[in-house]
Amino acid sequence: MLIEKALYICRENPNDISISFLQRRLILGYSVALKLMDGLIENGWIIKDIDESQIRYRLR
């Protein structure tokens, strides 16, 4: 259920996907938001891009 909410929120705001974004929108602690993001990446719903010193997340 939490993953479904996270995917819905990410689809609403595809340009603002981040761990802190999930943390704010779903009212989660940082470690829970980090685990949630890891789960989204592992299941292939979110792609993690690393550009120089910046990490960006985007929908698949």
N, CA, C and O atoms as a GROMACS GRO file, in nm:
protein
  240
    1MET      N    1   0.082  -0.119   0.000
    1MET     CA    2   0.000   0.000   0.000
    1MET      C    3   0.087   0.126   0.000
    1MET      O    4   0.055   0.223  -0.069
    2LEU      N    5   0.194   0.124   0.076
    2LEU     CA    6   0.284   0.239   0.080
    2LEU      C    7   0.352   0.259  -0.055
    2LEU      O    8   0.371   0.372  -0.099
    3ILE      N    9   0.390   0.149  -0.119
    3ILE     CA   10   0.453   0.158  -0.251
    3ILE      C   11   0.356   0.216  -0.353
    3ILE      O   12   0.395   0.297  -0.437
    4GLU      N   13   0.230   0.177  -0.346
    4GLU     CA   14   0.128   0.230  -0.437
    4GLU      C   15   0.112   0.381  -0.418
    4GLU      O   16   0.101   0.455  -0.516
    5LYS      N   17   0.110   0.426  -0.293
    5LYS     CA   18   0.100   0.570  -0.266
    5LYS      C   19   0.222   0.644  -0.319
    5LYS      O   20   0.210   0.752  -0.377
    6ALA      N   21   0.340   0.585  -0.298
    6ALA     CA   22   0.463   0.647  -0.345
    6ALA      C   23   0.464   0.659  -0.497
    6ALA      O   24   0.503   0.763  -0.550
    7LEU      N   25   0.422   0.554  -0.567
    7LEU     CA   26   0.416   0.559  -0.713
    7LEU      C   27   0.318   0.664  -0.762
    7LEU      O   28   0.347   0.735  -0.858
    8TYR      N   29   0.204   0.674  -0.697
    8TYR     CA   30   0.104   0.775  -0.733
    8TYR      C   31   0.161   0.916  -0.717
    8TYR      O   32   0.145   1.001  -0.806
    9ILE      N   33   0.227   0.940  -0.606
    9ILE     CA   34   0.287   1.071  -0.580
    9ILE      C   35   0.398   1.102  -0.680
    9ILE      O   36   0.409   1.214  -0.728
   10CYS      N   37   0.478   1.002  -0.713
   10CYS     CA   38   0.587   1.021  -0.810
   10CYS      C   39   0.532   1.050  -0.949
   10CYS      O   40   0.589   1.130  -1.023
   11ARG      N   41   0.422   0.987  -0.985
   11ARG     CA   42   0.362   1.013  -1.116
   11ARG      C   43   0.301   1.152  -1.124
   11ARG      O   44   0.298   1.212  -1.231
   12GLU      N   45   0.253   1.203  -1.010
   12GLU     CA   46   0.198   1.339  -1.007
   12GLU      C   47   0.308   1.444  -1.023
   12GLU      O   48   0.284   1.549  -1.083
   13ASN      N   49   0.425   1.417  -0.972
   13ASN     CA   50   0.537   1.513  -0.971
   13ASN      C   51   0.664   1.446  -1.022
   13ASN      O   52   0.758   1.427  -0.944
   14PRO      N   53   0.671   1.409  -1.149
   14PRO     CA   54   0.787   1.334  -1.199
   14PRO      C   55   0.918   1.412  -1.197
   14PRO      O   56   1.025   1.351  -1.206
   15ASN      N   57   0.913   1.544  -1.187
   15ASN     CA   58   1.036   1.624  -1.186
   15ASN      C   59   1.091   1.646  -1.046
   15ASN      O   60   1.198   1.706  -1.031
   16ASP      N   61   1.022   1.599  -0.945
   16ASP     CA   62   1.062   1.626  -0.807
   16ASP      C   63   1.077   1.498  -0.726
   16ASP      O   64   1.048   1.498  -0.606
   17ILE      N   65   1.122   1.390  -0.788
   17ILE     CA   66   1.134   1.263  -0.717
   17ILE      C   67   1.265   1.259  -0.640
   17ILE      O   68   1.373   1.273  -0.698
   18SER      N   69   1.256   1.241  -0.510
   18SER     CA   70   1.375   1.228  -0.426
   18SER      C   71   1.334   1.161  -0.295
   18SER      O   72   1.216   1.143  -0.267
   19ILE      N   73   1.433   1.125  -0.217
   19ILE     CA   74   1.405   1.064  -0.087
   19ILE      C   75   1.337   1.165   0.004
   19ILE      O   76   1.242   1.131   0.074
   20SER      N   77   1.385   1.288   0.004
   20SER     CA   78   1.324   1.390   0.090
   20SER      C   79   1.182   1.424   0.044
   20SER      O   80   1.097   1.458   0.126
   21PHE      N   81   1.157   1.415  -0.087
   21PHE     CA   82   1.022   1.437  -0.139
   21PHE      C   83   0.926   1.331  -0.084
   21PHE      O   84   0.818   1.365  -0.037
   22LEU      N   85   0.965   1.204  -0.089
   22LEU     CA   86   0.882   1.097  -0.033
   22LEU      C   87   0.864   1.115   0.117
   22LEU      O   88   0.756   1.092   0.172
   23GLN      N   89   0.970   1.156   0.182
   23GLN     CA   90   0.967   1.178   0.326
   23GLN      C   91   0.864   1.286   0.363
   23GLN      O   92   0.786   1.268   0.456
   24ARG      N   93   0.865   1.396   0.290
   24ARG     CA   94   0.772   1.506   0.317
   24ARG      C   95   0.628   1.469   0.282
   24ARG      O   96   0.536   1.491   0.361
   25ARG      N   97   0.608   1.412   0.164
   25ARG     CA   98   0.472   1.386   0.117
   25ARG      C   99   0.403   1.272   0.190
   25ARG      O  100   0.281   1.276   0.210
   26LEU      N  101   0.478   1.171   0.232
   26LEU     CA  102   0.418   1.056   0.300
   26LEU      C  103   0.437   1.060   0.451
   26LEU      O  104   0.394   0.969   0.522
   27ILE      N  105   0.503   1.166   0.500
   27ILE     CA  106   0.530   1.185   0.642
   27ILE      C  107   0.600   1.060   0.699
   27ILE      O  108   0.546   0.989   0.783
   28LEU      N  109   0.720   1.038   0.650
   28LEU     CA  110   0.802   0.923   0.689
   28LEU      C  111   0.932   0.970   0.751
   28LEU      O  112   0.975   1.084   0.730
   29GLY      N  113   0.994   0.884   0.825
   29GLY     CA  114   1.130   0.908   0.870
   29GLY      C  115   1.225   0.886   0.753
   29GLY      O  116   1.188   0.822   0.654
   30TYR      N  117   1.347   0.938   0.765
   30TYR     CA  118   1.443   0.928   0.654
   30TYR      C  119   1.475   0.783   0.621
   30TYR      O  120   1.480   0.746   0.504
   31SER      N  121   1.496   0.700   0.723
   31SER     CA  122   1.534   0.560   0.696
   31SER      C  123   1.421   0.484   0.627
   31SER      O  124   1.448   0.398   0.543
   32VAL      N  125   1.296   0.512   0.661
   32VAL     CA  126   1.183   0.447   0.595
   32VAL      C  127   1.171   0.494   0.450
   32VAL      O  128   1.147   0.414   0.361
   33ALA      N  129   1.188   0.624   0.428
   33ALA     CA  130   1.183   0.678   0.292
   33ALA      C  131   1.296   0.621   0.207
   33ALA      O  132   1.277   0.593   0.088
   34LEU      N  133   1.413   0.603   0.266
   34LEU     CA  134   1.527   0.544   0.195
   34LEU      C  135   1.498   0.399   0.156
   34LEU      O  136   1.525   0.359   0.043
   35LYS      N  137   1.443   0.321   0.247
   35LYS     CA  138   1.406   0.182   0.217
   35LYS      C  139   1.298   0.177   0.109
   35LYS      O  140   1.303   0.092   0.021
   36LEU      N  141   1.202   0.268   0.116
   36LEU     CA  142   1.096   0.274   0.016
   36LEU      C  143   1.154   0.304  -0.121
   36LEU      O  144   1.117   0.240  -0.219
   37MET      N  145   1.244   0.401  -0.129
   37MET     CA  146   1.308   0.435  -0.257
   37MET      C  147   1.389   0.316  -0.308
   37MET      O  148   1.386   0.287  -0.428
   38ASP      N  149   1.460   0.247  -0.221
   38ASP     CA  150   1.535   0.128  -0.262
   38ASP      C  151   1.442   0.022  -0.320
   38ASP      O  152   1.474  -0.042  -0.419
   39GLY      N  153   1.326   0.004  -0.257
   39GLY     CA  154   1.228  -0.093  -0.306
   39GLY      C  155   1.174  -0.054  -0.443
   39GLY      O  156   1.154  -0.140  -0.529
   40LEU      N  157   1.150   0.075  -0.463
   40LEU     CA  158   1.101   0.123  -0.592
   40LEU      C  159   1.207   0.102  -0.701
   40LEU      O  160   1.173   0.068  -0.815
   41ILE      N  161   1.333   0.120  -0.667
   41ILE     CA  162   1.443   0.101  -0.762
   41ILE      C  163   1.459  -0.048  -0.793
   41ILE      O  164   1.473  -0.086  -0.909
   42GLU      N  165   1.458  -0.132  -0.690
   42GLU     CA  166   1.476  -0.276  -0.709
   42GLU      C  167   1.365  -0.337  -0.795
   42GLU      O  168   1.391  -0.428  -0.874
   43ASN      N  169   1.243  -0.286  -0.782
   43ASN     CA  170   1.130  -0.338  -0.860
   43ASN      C  171   1.121  -0.275  -0.998
   43ASN      O  172   1.033  -0.312  -1.077
   44GLY      N  173   1.210  -0.182  -1.030
   44GLY     CA  174   1.217  -0.126  -1.163
   44GLY      C  175   1.120  -0.012  -1.192
   44GLY      O  176   1.104   0.026  -1.308
   45TRP      N  177   1.056   0.042  -1.091
   45TRP     CA  178   0.963   0.153  -1.113
   45TRP      C  179   1.033   0.288  -1.118
   45TRP      O  180   0.986   0.382  -1.183
   46ILE      N  181   1.146   0.297  -1.051
   46ILE     CA  182   1.224   0.421  -1.046
   46ILE      C  183   1.366   0.389  -1.095
   46ILE      O  184   1.420   0.283  -1.064
   47ILE      N  185   1.424   0.481  -1.169
   47ILE     CA  186   1.561   0.467  -1.217
   47ILE      C  187   1.647   0.570  -1.144
   47ILE      O  188   1.608   0.686  -1.131
   48LYS      N  189   1.762   0.528  -1.097
   48LYS     CA  190   1.855   0.616  -1.026
   48LYS      C  191   1.967   0.654  -1.121
   48LYS      O  192   2.039   0.567  -1.170
   49ASP      N  193   1.982   0.784  -1.149
   49ASP     CA  194   2.089   0.836  -1.233
   49ASP      C  195   2.187   0.913  -1.145
   49ASP      O  196   2.147   0.987  -1.055
   50ILE      N  197   2.314   0.894  -1.171
   50ILE     CA  198   2.417   0.968  -1.098
   50ILE      C  199   2.492   1.054  -1.199
   50ILE      O  200   2.561   1.003  -1.287
   51ASP      N  201   2.477   1.186  -1.185
   51ASP     CA  202   2.543   1.283  -1.272
   51ASP      C  203   2.644   1.360  -1.188
   51ASP      O  204   2.606   1.444  -1.106
   52GLU      N  205   2.771   1.332  -1.209
   52GLU     CA  206   2.879   1.395  -1.134
   52GLU      C  207   2.853   1.381  -0.984
   52GLU      O  208   2.870   1.271  -0.931
   53SER      N  209   2.814   1.486  -0.914
   53SER     CA  210   2.792   1.477  -0.770
   53SER      C  211   2.644   1.478  -0.733
   53SER      O  212   2.609   1.487  -0.616
   54GLN      N  213   2.557   1.469  -0.832
   54GLN     CA  214   2.414   1.477  -0.807
   54GLN      C  215   2.345   1.344  -0.839
   54GLN      O  216   2.372   1.282  -0.942
   55ILE      N  217   2.257   1.302  -0.750
   55ILE     CA  218   2.177   1.181  -0.773
   55ILE      C  219   2.037   1.226  -0.814
   55ILE      O  220   1.974   1.307  -0.747
   56ARG      N  221   1.989   1.171  -0.925
   56ARG     CA  222   1.855   1.204  -0.973
   56ARG      C  223   1.774   1.077  -0.988
   56ARG      O  224   1.827   0.972  -1.028
   57TYR      N  225   1.648   1.086  -0.957
   57TYR     CA  226   1.557   0.974  -0.971
   57TYR      C  227   1.453   1.009  -1.075
   57TYR      O  228   1.408   1.124  -1.083
   58ARG      N  229   1.413   0.909  -1.156
   58ARG     CA  230   1.308   0.933  -1.256
   58ARG      C  231   1.226   0.807  -1.272
   58ARG      O  232   1.271   0.696  -1.243
   59LEU      N  233   1.104   0.826  -1.320
   59LEU     CA  234   1.016   0.713  -1.343
   59LEU      C  235   1.062   0.633  -1.461
   59LEU      O  236   1.119   0.688  -1.556
   60ARG      N  237   1.039   0.506  -1.458
   60ARG     CA  238   1.073   0.419  -1.570
   60ARG      C  239   0.967   0.434  -1.675
   60ARG      O  240   0.974   0.370  -1.780
   0.00000   0.00000   0.00000
